[in-house]
JSON list of C-alpha atoms in Angstrom, two decimals:
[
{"chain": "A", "resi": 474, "resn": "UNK", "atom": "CA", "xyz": [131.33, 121.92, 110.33]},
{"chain": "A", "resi": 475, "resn": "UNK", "atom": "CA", "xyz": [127.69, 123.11, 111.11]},
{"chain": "A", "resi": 476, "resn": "UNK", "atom": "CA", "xyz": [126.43, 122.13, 108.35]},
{"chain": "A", "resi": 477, "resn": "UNK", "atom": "CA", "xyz": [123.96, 119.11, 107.48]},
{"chain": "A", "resi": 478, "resn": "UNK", "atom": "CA", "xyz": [124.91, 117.00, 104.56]},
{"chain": "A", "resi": 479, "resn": "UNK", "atom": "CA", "xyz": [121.80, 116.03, 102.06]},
{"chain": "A", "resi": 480, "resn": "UNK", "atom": "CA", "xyz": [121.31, 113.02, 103.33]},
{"chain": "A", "resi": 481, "resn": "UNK", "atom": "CA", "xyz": [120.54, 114.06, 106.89]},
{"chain": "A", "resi": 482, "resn": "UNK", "atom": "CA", "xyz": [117.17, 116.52, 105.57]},
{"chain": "A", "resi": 483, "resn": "UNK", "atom": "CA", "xyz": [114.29, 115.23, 105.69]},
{"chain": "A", "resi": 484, "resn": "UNK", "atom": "CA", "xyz": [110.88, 116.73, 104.43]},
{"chain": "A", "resi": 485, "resn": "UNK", "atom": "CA", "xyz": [109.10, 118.73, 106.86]},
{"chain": "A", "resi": 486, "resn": "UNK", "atom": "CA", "xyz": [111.92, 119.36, 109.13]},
{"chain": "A", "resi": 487, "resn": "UNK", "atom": "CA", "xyz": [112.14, 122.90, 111.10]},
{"chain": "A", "resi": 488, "resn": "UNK", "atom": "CA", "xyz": [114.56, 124.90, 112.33]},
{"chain": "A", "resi": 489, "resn": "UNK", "atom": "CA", "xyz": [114.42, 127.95, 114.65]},
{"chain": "A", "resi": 490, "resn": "UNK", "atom": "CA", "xyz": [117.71, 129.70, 113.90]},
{"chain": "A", "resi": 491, "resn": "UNK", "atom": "CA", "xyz": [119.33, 131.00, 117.08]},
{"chain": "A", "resi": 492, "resn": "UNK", "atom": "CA", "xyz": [121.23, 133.57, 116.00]},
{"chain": "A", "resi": 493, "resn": "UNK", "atom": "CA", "xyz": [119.48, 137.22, 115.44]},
{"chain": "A", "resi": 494, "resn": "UNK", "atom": "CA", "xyz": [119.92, 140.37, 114.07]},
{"chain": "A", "resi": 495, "resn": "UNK", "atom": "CA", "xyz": [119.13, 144.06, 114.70]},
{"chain": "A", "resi": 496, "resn": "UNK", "atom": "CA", "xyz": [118.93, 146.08, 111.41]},
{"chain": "A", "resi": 497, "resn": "UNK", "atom": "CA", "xyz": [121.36, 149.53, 111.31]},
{"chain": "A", "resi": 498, "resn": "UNK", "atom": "CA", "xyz": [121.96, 152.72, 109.27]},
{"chain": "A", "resi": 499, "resn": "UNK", "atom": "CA", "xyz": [124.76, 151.65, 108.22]},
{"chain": "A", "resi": 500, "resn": "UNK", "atom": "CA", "xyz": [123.50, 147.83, 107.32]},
{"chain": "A", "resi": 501, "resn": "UNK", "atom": "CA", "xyz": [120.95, 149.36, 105.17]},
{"chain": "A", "resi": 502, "resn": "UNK", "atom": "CA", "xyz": [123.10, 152.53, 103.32]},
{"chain": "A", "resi": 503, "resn": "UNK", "atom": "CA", "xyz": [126.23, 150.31, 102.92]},
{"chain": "A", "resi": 504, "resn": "UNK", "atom": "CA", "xyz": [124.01, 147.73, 101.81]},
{"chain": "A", "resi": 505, "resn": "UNK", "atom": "CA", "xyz": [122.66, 150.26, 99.33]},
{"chain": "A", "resi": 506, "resn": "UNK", "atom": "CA", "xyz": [125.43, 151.99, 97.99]},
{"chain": "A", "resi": 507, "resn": "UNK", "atom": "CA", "xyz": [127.42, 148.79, 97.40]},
{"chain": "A", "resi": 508, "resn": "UNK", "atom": "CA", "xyz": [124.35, 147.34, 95.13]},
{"chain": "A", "resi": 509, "resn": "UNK", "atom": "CA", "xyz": [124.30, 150.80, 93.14]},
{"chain": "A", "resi": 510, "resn": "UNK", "atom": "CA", "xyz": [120.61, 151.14, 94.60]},
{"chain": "A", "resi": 511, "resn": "UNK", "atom": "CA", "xyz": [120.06, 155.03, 94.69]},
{"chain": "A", "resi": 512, "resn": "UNK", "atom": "CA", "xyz": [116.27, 154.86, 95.40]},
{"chain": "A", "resi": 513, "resn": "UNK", "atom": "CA", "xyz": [115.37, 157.59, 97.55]},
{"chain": "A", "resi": 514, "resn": "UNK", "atom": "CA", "xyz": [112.98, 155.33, 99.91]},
{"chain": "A", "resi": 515, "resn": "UNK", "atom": "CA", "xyz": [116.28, 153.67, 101.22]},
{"chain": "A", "resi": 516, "resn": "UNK", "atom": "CA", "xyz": [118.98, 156.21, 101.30]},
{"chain": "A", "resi": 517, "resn": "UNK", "atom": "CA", "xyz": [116.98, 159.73, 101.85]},
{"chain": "A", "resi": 518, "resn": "UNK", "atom": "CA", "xyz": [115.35, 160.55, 105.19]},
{"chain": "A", "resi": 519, "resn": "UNK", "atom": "CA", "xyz": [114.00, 163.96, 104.11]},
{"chain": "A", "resi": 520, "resn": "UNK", "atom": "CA", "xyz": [112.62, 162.09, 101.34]},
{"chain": "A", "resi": 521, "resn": "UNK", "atom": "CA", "xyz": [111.19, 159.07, 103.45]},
{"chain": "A", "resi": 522, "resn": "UNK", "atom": "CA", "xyz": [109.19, 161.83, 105.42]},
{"chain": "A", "resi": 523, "resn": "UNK", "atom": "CA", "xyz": [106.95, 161.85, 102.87]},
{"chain": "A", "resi": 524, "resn": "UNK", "atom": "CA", "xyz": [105.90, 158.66, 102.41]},
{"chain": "A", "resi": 525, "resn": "UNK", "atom": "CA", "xyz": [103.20, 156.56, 104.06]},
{"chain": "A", "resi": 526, "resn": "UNK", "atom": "CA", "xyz": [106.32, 154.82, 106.24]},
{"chain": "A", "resi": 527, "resn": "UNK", "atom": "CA", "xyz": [107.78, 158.14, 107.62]},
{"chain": "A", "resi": 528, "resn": "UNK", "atom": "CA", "xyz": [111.04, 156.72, 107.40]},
{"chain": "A", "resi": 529, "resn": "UNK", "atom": "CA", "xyz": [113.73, 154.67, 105.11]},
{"chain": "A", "resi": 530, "resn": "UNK", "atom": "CA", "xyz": [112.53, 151.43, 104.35]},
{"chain": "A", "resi": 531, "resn": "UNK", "atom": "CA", "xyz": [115.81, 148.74, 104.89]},
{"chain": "A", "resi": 532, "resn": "UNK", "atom": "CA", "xyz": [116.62, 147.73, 101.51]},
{"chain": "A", "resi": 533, "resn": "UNK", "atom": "CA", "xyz": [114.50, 144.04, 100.22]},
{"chain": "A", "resi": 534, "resn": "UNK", "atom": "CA", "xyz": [117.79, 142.65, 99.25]},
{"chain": "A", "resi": 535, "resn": "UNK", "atom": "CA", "xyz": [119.06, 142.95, 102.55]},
{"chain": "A", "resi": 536, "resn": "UNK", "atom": "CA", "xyz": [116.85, 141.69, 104.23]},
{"chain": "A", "resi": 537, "resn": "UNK", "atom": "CA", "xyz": [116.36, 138.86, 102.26]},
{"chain": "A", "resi": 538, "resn": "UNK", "atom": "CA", "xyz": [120.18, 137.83, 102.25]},
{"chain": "A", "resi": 539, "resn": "UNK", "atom": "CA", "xyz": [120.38, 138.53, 105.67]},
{"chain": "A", "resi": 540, "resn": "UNK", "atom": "CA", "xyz": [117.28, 135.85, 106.39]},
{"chain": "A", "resi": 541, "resn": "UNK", "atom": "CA", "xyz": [118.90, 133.78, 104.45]},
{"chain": "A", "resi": 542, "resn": "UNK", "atom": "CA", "xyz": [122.46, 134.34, 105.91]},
{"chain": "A", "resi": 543, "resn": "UNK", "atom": "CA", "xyz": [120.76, 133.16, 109.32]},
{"chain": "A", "resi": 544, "resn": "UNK", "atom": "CA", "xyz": [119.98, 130.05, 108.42]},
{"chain": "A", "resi": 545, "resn": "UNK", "atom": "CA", "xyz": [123.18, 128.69, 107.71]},
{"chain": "A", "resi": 546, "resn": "UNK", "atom": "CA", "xyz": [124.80, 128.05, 110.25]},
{"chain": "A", "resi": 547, "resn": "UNK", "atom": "CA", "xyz": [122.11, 125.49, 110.93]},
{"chain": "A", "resi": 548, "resn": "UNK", "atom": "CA", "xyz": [121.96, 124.00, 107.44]},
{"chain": "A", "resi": 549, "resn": "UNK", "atom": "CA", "xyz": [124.69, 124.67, 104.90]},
{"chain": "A", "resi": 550, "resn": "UNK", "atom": "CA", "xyz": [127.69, 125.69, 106.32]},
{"chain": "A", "resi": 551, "resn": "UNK", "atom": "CA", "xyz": [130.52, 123.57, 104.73]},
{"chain": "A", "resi": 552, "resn": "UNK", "atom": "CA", "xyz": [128.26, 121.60, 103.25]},
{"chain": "A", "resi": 553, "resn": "UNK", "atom": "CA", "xyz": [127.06, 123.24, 100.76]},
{"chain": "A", "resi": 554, "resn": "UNK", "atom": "CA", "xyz": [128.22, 123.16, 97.25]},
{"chain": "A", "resi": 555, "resn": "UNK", "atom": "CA", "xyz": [125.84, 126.45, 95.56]},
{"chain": "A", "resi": 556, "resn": "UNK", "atom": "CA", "xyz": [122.24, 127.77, 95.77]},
{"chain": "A", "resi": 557, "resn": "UNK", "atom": "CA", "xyz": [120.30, 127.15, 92.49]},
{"chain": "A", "resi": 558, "resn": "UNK", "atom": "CA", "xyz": [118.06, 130.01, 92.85]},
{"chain": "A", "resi": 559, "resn": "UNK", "atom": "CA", "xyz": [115.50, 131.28, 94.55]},
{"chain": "A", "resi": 560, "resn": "UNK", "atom": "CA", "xyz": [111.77, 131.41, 94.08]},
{"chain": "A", "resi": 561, "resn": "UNK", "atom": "CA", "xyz": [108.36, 133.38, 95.52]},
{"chain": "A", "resi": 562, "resn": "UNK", "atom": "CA", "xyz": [109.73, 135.55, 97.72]},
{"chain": "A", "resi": 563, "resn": "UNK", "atom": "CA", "xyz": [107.77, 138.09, 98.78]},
{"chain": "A", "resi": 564, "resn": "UNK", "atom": "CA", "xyz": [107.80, 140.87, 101.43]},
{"chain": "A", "resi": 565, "resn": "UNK", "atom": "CA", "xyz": [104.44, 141.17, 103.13]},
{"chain": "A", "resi": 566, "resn": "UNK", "atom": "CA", "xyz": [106.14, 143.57, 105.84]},
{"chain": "A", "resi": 567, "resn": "UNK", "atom": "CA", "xyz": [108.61, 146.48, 105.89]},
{"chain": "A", "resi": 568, "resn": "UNK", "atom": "CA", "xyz": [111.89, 146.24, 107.48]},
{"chain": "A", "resi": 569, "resn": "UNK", "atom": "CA", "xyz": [113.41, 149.49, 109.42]},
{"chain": "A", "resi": 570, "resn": "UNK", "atom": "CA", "xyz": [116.31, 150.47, 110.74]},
{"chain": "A", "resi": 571, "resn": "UNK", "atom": "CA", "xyz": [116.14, 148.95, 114.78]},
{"chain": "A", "resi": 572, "resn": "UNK", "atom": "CA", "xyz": [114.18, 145.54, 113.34]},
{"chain": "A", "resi": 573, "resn": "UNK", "atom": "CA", "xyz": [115.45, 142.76, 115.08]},
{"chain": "A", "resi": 574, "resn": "UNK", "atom": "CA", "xyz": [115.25, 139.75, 112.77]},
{"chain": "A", "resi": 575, "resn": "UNK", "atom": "CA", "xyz": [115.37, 136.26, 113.13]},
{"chain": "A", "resi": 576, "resn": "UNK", "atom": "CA", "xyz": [114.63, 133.65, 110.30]},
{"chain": "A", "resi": 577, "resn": "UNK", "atom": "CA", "xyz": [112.57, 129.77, 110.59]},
{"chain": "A", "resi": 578, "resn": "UNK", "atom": "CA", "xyz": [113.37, 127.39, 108.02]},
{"chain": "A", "resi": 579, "resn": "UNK", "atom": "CA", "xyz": [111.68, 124.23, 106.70]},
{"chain": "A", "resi": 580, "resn": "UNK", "atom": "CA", "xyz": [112.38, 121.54, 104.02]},
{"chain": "A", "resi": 581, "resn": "UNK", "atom": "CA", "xyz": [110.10, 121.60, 101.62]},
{"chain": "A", "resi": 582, "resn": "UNK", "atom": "CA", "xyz": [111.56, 119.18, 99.27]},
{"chain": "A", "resi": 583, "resn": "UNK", "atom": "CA", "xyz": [114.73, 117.05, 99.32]},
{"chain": "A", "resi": 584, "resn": "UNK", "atom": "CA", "xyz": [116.31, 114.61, 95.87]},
{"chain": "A", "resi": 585, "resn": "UNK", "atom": "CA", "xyz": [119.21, 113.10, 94.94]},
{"chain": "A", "resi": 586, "resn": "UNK", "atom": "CA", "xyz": [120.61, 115.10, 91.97]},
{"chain": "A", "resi": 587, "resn": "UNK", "atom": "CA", "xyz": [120.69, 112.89, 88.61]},
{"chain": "A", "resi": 588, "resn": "UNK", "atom": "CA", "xyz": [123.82, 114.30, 87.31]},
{"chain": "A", "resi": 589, "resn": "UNK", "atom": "CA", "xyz": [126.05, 114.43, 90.45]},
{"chain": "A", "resi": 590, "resn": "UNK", "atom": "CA", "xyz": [125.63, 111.32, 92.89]},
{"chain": "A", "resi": 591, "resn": "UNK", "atom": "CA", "xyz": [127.68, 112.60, 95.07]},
{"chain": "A", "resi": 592, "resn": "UNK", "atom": "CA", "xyz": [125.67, 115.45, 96.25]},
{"chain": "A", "resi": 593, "resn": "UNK", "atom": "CA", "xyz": [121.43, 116.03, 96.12]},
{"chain": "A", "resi": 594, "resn": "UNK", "atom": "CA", "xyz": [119.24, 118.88, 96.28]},
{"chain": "A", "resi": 595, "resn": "UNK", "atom": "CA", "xyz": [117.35, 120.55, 99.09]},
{"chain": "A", "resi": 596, "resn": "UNK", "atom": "CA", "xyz": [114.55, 123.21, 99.17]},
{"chain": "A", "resi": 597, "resn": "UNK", "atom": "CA", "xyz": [113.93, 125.37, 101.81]},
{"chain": "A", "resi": 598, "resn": "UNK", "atom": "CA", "xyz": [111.32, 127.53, 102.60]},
{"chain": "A", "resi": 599, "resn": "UNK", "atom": "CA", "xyz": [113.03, 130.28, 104.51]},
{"chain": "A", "resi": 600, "resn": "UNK", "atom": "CA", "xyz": [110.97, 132.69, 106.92]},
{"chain": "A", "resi": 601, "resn": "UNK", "atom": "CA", "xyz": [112.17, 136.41, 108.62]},
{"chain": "A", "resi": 602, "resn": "UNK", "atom": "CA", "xyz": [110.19, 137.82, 111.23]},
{"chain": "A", "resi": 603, "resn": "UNK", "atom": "CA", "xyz": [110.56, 140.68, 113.19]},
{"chain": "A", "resi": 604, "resn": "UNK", "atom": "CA", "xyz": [110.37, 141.37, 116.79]},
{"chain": "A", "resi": 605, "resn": "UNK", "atom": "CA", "xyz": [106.85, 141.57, 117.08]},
{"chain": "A", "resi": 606, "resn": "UNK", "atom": "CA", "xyz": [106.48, 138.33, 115.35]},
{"chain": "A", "resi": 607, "resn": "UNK", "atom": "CA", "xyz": [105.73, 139.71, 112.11]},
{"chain": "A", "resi": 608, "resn": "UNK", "atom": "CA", "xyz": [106.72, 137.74, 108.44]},
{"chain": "A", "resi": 609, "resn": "UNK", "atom": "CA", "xyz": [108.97, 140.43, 106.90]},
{"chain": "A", "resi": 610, "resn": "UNK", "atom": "CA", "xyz": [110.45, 137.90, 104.31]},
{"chain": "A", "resi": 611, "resn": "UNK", "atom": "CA", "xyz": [109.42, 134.75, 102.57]},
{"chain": "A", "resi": 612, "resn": "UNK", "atom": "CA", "xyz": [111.54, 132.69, 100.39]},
{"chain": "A", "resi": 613, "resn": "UNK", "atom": "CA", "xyz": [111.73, 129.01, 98.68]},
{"chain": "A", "resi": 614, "resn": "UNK", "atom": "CA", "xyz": [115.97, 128.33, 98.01]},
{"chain": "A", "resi": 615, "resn": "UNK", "atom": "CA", "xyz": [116.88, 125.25, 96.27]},
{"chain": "A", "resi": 616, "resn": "UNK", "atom": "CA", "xyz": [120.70, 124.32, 97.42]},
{"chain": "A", "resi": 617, "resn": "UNK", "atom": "CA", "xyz": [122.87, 121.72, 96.26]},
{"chain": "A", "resi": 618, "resn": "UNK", "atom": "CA", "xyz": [124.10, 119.79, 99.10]},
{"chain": "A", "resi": 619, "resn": "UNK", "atom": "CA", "xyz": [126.70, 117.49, 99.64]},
{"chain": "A", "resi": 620, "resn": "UNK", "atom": "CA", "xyz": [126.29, 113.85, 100.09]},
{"chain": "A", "resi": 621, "resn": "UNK", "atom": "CA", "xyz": [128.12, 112.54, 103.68]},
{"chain": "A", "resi": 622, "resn": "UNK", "atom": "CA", "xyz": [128.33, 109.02, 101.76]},
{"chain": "A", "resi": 623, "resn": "UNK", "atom": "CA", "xyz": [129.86, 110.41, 98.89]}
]
C-alpha cells in the first residue's frame, strides 16, 4: 500500500508526484464522448481553427481528474475511504493535446472526523503544471482517510 494513513499528514507537507503524463487525442475525445460533452472546442478541429487557441482545448474535467489521479499514488492509495468534494478549482491555463502534466500537492488542513474515529479528514491543495512550468489546474480536495491506529 502507497498510501499514507491520516495520521501520518501533517499541515504544510509537499509532495512532488513522480509520475507524469502526456495528454493524447484519444485521452481528450474518449474522455469527451464518455462524459456526453459534445462542445465543439474539444471534439472539432475545423471548429477549433477558429478560435483564439487554434486548436482543441483538452477537456477541464480531464485534466482535473487526471491531476488529481497523479497524486495518489503518493497519498491515498488504499487508504483512502472517499473524497468529500472538491472546492476552487480553477484553470488559469489551457491544456492541449502533447501537454505533459505533472501535479504538486500540499496539506492544507488535516482533523480527526467527529463521527468516525476510526478515520479523519485531509485537505489537499492539488497543483497541475505543464511542461513549461505553467499552473494548468488548481484544486482544494477534502478526503476521508483512514486512521493506521484504528
Amino acid at each position: 500500500m502507497a498510501g499514507l494513513f491520516f495520521e501520518q499528514f501533517v499541515e504544510g507537507q509537499s509532495f512532488a508526484h513522480e509520475i507524469r503524463r502526456t495528454v493524447t487525442e484519444t485521452d481528450n475525445m474518449l474522455f469527451s464522448t464518455m462524459t456526453h460533452n459534445p462542445a465543439a472546442i474539444h471534439i472539432d478541429h475545423e471548429y477549433a481553427k477558429t478560435t483564439e487557441f487554434g486548436q482543441p482545448l483538452v477537456n477541464s474535467l480531464f485534466t482535473l481528474g487526471l491531476i488529481v489521479g497523479l497524486s495518489v499514488q503518493d497519498t491515498t492509495l488504499g487508504t483512502t475511504v472517499g473524497n468529500l468534494g472538491f472546492e476552487d478549482v480553477t484553470f488559469p491555463k489551457p491544456v492541449f493535446v502533447g501537454d505533459t502534466l505533472r501535479a504538486e500537492t500540499t496539506v492544507v488542513g488535516v482533523r480527526a472526523s467527529k463521527s468516525r474515529p476510526t478515520q479523519g479528514i485531509v485537505t489537499f491543495e492539488h497543483r497541475g503544471l505543464n511542461q513549461r512550468d505553467e499552473l494548468v489546474c488548481r484544486c482544494r480536495r477534502a478526503a476521508l482517510m483512514l486512521r493506521g491506529d484504528g
